[in-house]
């Protein structure tokens, strides 16, 4: 049920964000001097902002960017987190302890503050944004994957593979990785909303996505500045952002219930 | 207990040093200096200012000097607020951020725990589903959306509370920021407590207590409460990080002169000492909160070993 509702919204949103901007004849950066801060109407479906730009197209383009950042950063976090957790958990012993200590150090750093510094100082390149968020969000994935690997590596089929003299690399990729997919998919769906949240948080502070590009965080921040003259410029991007985050969280919850019945009760 | 504190203290020193060094390097590698934006200075004046803040010396000397200063508890003079030291600025901003954080945490516990208990008692009934859905809502809606919506609802359309500002920490000025900050934590605590309670209520000793005629209320708060608090307590560590970053946004939205505002402005102005000072204080706060959470965990569950990180 949860999964169905969430997936429906996400699919609609995904398609809308991709083809939606072409449905309207408006341009994202064109300034309508005669139509500033207009409430939603038949010409401007979501109204215009205080600068006279069409909000329908801007919201959808902002969504494209927010989702793109989320997907890229999540992939990065999975790549680093899964391989780190897998290696640490499988090798065990001193290497495992060392790798976990390193994670502890990273956990203790005020990361978001460092990300902000990075973006302020080295300009707001999109790639920097990906790297900064992706490089911060993988910590949880690594921990969870390590925990799962510790359990899995004691299973009979792993011992059998070891006894047959298969190489470590083969055991990791052919035996352990496929059995981790459930956990990885669940945490990927829970990582995406976190990334969107961080991206929009940074953009809200004015440090993320820059003009002429826009993202939901940037739009919300503009909406907040014009709360009284154009409240819809807060409501609409805010609603898109919140509904999408909710859908991803619901999806993650649903998948967890589905894949991991033991945990059903504990969340 | 004592051993844990010692361990934590020893752990804190390298972590703080690392934070300081990373931030210092970031600041110095970054293009732009603290006085670039000011009107054109004559060469002598620029040299004089640089000398005053020791910017004319090699970076490694500056680093050594700063490290020594910090060890003596002095975070140095601010570059952008000429007559104030960073210590003074933080002493002014920290209590404001701390007030917000403490009230938010308290209200999250006071609202989240009863809600979680209610949901667990009515598991899979409409009440539970409603609470569960509200919790997903609370976790999902970002605080920079909730804050402005609350302003619009409770300060603009229905003028009950002030739109923003600190005003000496008057209670009415605190309500909206604290609500905004607390909402996601209420949601998290509700979910965690509900889940833990449900698991706990299925254990045999609860059945025994029921069989002996213990009242449901007593079972809930007398027996099941303490073990069910464990996940909530271990959430307090990450929660403190969330509170600190959350308050950056909340201070921005409500125009509060807390530490978060100093940080963002300091970074934009290349105010080296101020940024370093705030990052150090934040890292220290994170370490303290994590230690407190671990100590509480140890108190609730003496079985937890000393070597748990």
Short mmCIF file of C-alpha atoms in Angstrom, two decimals, chain B residues 96-266:
data_model
loop_
_atom_site.label_atom_id
_atom_site.label_comp_id
_atom_site.label_asym_id
_atom_site.label_seq_id
_atom_site.Cartn_x
_atom_site.Cartn_y
_atom_site.Cartn_z
CA UNK B 96 20.85 31.79 21.74
CA UNK B 97 21.47 28.67 19.66
CA UNK B 98 21.66 26.55 22.81
CA UNK B 99 18.34 27.90 24.11
CA UNK B 100 16.70 26.96 20.83
CA UNK B 101 18.30 23.52 20.80
CA UNK B 102 17.49 22.63 24.40
CA UNK B 103 13.85 23.68 24.13
CA UNK B 104 13.50 21.84 20.84
CA UNK B 105 14.98 18.66 22.31
CA UNK B 106 12.80 18.88 25.43
CA UNK B 107 9.62 19.42 23.46
CA UNK B 108 10.57 16.62 21.07
CA UNK B 109 10.82 14.24 24.04
CA UNK B 110 7.71 15.57 25.78
CA UNK B 111 5.57 15.23 22.66
CA UNK B 112 7.30 12.33 20.92
CA UNK B 113 7.33 9.83 23.80
CA UNK B 114 3.60 9.99 24.65
CA UNK B 115 2.72 9.88 20.95
CA UNK B 116 4.93 6.86 20.45
CA UNK B 117 3.39 5.11 23.46
CA UNK B 118 -0.11 5.87 22.20
CA UNK B 119 0.73 4.49 18.75
CA UNK B 120 2.20 1.33 20.27
CA UNK B 121 -0.86 0.77 22.48
CA UNK B 122 -3.17 1.15 19.47
CA UNK B 123 -0.89 -0.72 17.07
CA UNK B 124 -2.36 -1.12 13.55
CA UNK B 125 -5.54 0.75 14.52
CA UNK B 126 -6.52 4.07 12.91
CA UNK B 127 -4.83 6.09 15.68
CA UNK B 128 -1.55 4.32 15.02
CA UNK B 129 -1.81 4.79 11.26
CA UNK B 130 -2.60 8.48 11.70
CA UNK B 131 0.38 8.96 14.01
CA UNK B 132 2.59 6.98 11.66
CA UNK B 133 1.57 9.07 8.68
CA UNK B 134 2.07 12.33 10.59
CA UNK B 135 5.51 11.10 11.59
CA UNK B 136 6.49 10.49 7.95
CA UNK B 137 5.16 13.97 7.22
CA UNK B 138 7.23 15.46 10.04
CA UNK B 139 10.38 13.71 8.89
CA UNK B 140 9.87 14.64 5.25
CA UNK B 141 8.87 18.29 5.29
CA UNK B 142 12.09 20.30 5.55
CA UNK B 143 12.31 22.86 8.33
CA UNK B 144 12.85 25.70 5.86
CA UNK B 145 9.41 24.93 4.46
CA UNK B 146 7.69 24.41 7.82
CA UNK B 147 9.17 27.58 9.33
CA UNK B 148 7.84 30.00 6.70
CA UNK B 149 4.48 28.19 6.62
CA UNK B 150 4.20 28.61 10.39
CA UNK B 151 5.12 32.29 10.03
CA UNK B 152 2.46 32.71 7.37
CA UNK B 153 -0.18 30.89 9.44
CA UNK B 154 0.51 32.05 12.99
CA UNK B 155 2.16 35.43 12.48
CA UNK B 156 0.78 36.90 9.25
CA UNK B 157 -2.73 35.59 8.54
CA UNK B 158 -3.56 35.08 12.20
CA UNK B 159 -1.24 37.44 14.06
CA UNK B 160 -0.72 35.54 17.30
CA UNK B 161 3.07 35.47 17.46
CA UNK B 162 5.91 37.69 16.28
CA UNK B 163 7.35 37.04 12.81
CA UNK B 164 10.91 36.81 14.05
CA UNK B 165 13.67 38.45 15.99
CA UNK B 166 15.16 37.56 19.34
CA UNK B 167 14.01 40.36 21.64
CA UNK B 168 16.03 39.15 24.61
CA UNK B 169 14.68 35.61 24.34
CA UNK B 170 11.10 36.49 25.19
CA UNK B 171 8.90 33.38 25.29
CA UNK B 172 6.60 34.49 22.46
CA UNK B 173 9.62 34.98 20.21
CA UNK B 174 10.78 31.45 20.98
CA UNK B 175 7.61 29.52 20.16
CA UNK B 176 7.80 29.44 16.35
CA UNK B 177 11.53 28.77 16.00
CA UNK B 178 11.39 25.99 18.60
CA UNK B 179 8.36 24.43 16.90
CA UNK B 180 10.12 24.52 13.55
CA UNK B 181 13.28 23.01 14.93
CA UNK B 182 11.53 20.35 17.03
CA UNK B 183 9.12 18.93 14.46
CA UNK B 184 11.36 16.37 12.72
CA UNK B 185 12.72 15.23 16.08
CA UNK B 186 9.22 14.71 17.45
CA UNK B 187 8.57 12.52 14.42
CA UNK B 188 11.78 10.50 14.79
CA UNK B 189 11.33 9.96 18.53
CA UNK B 190 7.71 8.90 18.03
CA UNK B 191 8.72 6.27 15.49
CA UNK B 192 11.68 4.97 17.46
CA UNK B 193 9.79 4.76 20.74
CA UNK B 194 6.75 3.10 19.16
CA UNK B 195 8.92 0.43 17.53
CA UNK B 196 10.95 -0.30 20.65
CA UNK B 197 7.87 -0.38 22.86
CA UNK B 198 6.08 -2.81 20.56
CA UNK B 199 9.02 -5.16 20.67
CA UNK B 200 9.35 -4.84 24.44
CA UNK B 201 5.65 -5.44 25.13
CA UNK B 202 5.91 -8.87 23.50
CA UNK B 203 8.56 -10.10 25.91
CA UNK B 204 7.72 -12.76 28.51
CA UNK B 205 8.31 -10.57 31.56
CA UNK B 206 5.51 -8.27 30.41
CA UNK B 207 3.17 -11.26 30.18
CA UNK B 208 4.22 -12.20 33.71
CA UNK B 209 3.50 -8.70 34.94
CA UNK B 210 0.07 -8.77 33.27
CA UNK B 211 -0.65 -12.18 34.80
CA UNK B 212 0.17 -10.80 38.24
CA UNK B 213 -2.47 -8.12 37.67
CA UNK B 214 -0.21 -5.17 37.06
CA UNK B 215 -2.08 -2.21 35.59
CA UNK B 216 -1.40 -1.39 31.94
CA UNK B 217 -0.19 2.08 32.85
CA UNK B 218 2.30 0.66 35.31
CA UNK B 219 3.51 -1.91 32.79
CA UNK B 220 4.03 0.82 30.23
CA UNK B 221 5.85 3.38 32.33
CA UNK B 222 7.20 1.15 35.09
CA UNK B 223 8.45 -1.87 33.18
CA UNK B 224 8.68 -1.28 29.45
CA UNK B 225 9.70 2.38 29.50
CA UNK B 226 13.34 2.02 30.45
CA UNK B 227 14.40 -0.64 27.94
CA UNK B 228 12.37 1.05 25.21
CA UNK B 229 14.29 4.27 25.76
CA UNK B 230 17.53 2.70 24.49
CA UNK B 231 17.03 3.45 20.78
CA UNK B 232 15.79 6.93 21.65
CA UNK B 233 18.90 7.58 23.71
CA UNK B 234 21.22 6.36 20.99
CA UNK B 235 19.37 8.66 18.61
CA UNK B 236 20.32 11.65 20.78
CA UNK B 237 23.86 11.72 19.39
CA UNK B 238 22.86 12.10 15.72
CA UNK B 239 19.97 14.30 16.84
CA UNK B 240 22.38 16.82 18.30
CA UNK B 241 24.09 17.14 14.93
CA UNK B 242 20.71 17.64 13.30
CA UNK B 243 19.76 20.26 15.90
CA UNK B 244 22.94 22.22 15.26
CA UNK B 245 22.58 22.25 11.48
CA UNK B 246 18.83 22.78 11.80
CA UNK B 247 19.38 25.84 13.92
CA UNK B 248 21.48 27.39 11.12
CA UNK B 249 18.36 27.43 8.96
CA UNK B 250 16.00 28.40 11.74
CA UNK B 251 18.20 31.32 12.74
CA UNK B 252 18.24 32.43 9.12
CA UNK B 253 14.45 32.24 8.74
CA UNK B 254 13.56 33.94 12.00
CA UNK B 255 16.43 36.41 11.97
CA UNK B 256 17.95 35.20 15.24
CA UNK B 257 21.50 36.30 16.08
CA UNK B 258 22.78 32.82 16.92
CA UNK B 259 25.94 30.94 15.98
CA UNK B 260 24.61 29.63 12.68
CA UNK B 261 24.24 33.12 11.28
CA UNK B 262 27.77 34.01 12.30
CA UNK B 263 28.99 30.92 10.52
CA UNK B 264 27.31 31.60 7.18
CA UNK B 265 28.21 35.28 7.20
CA UNK B 266 31.71 34.56 8.40
#
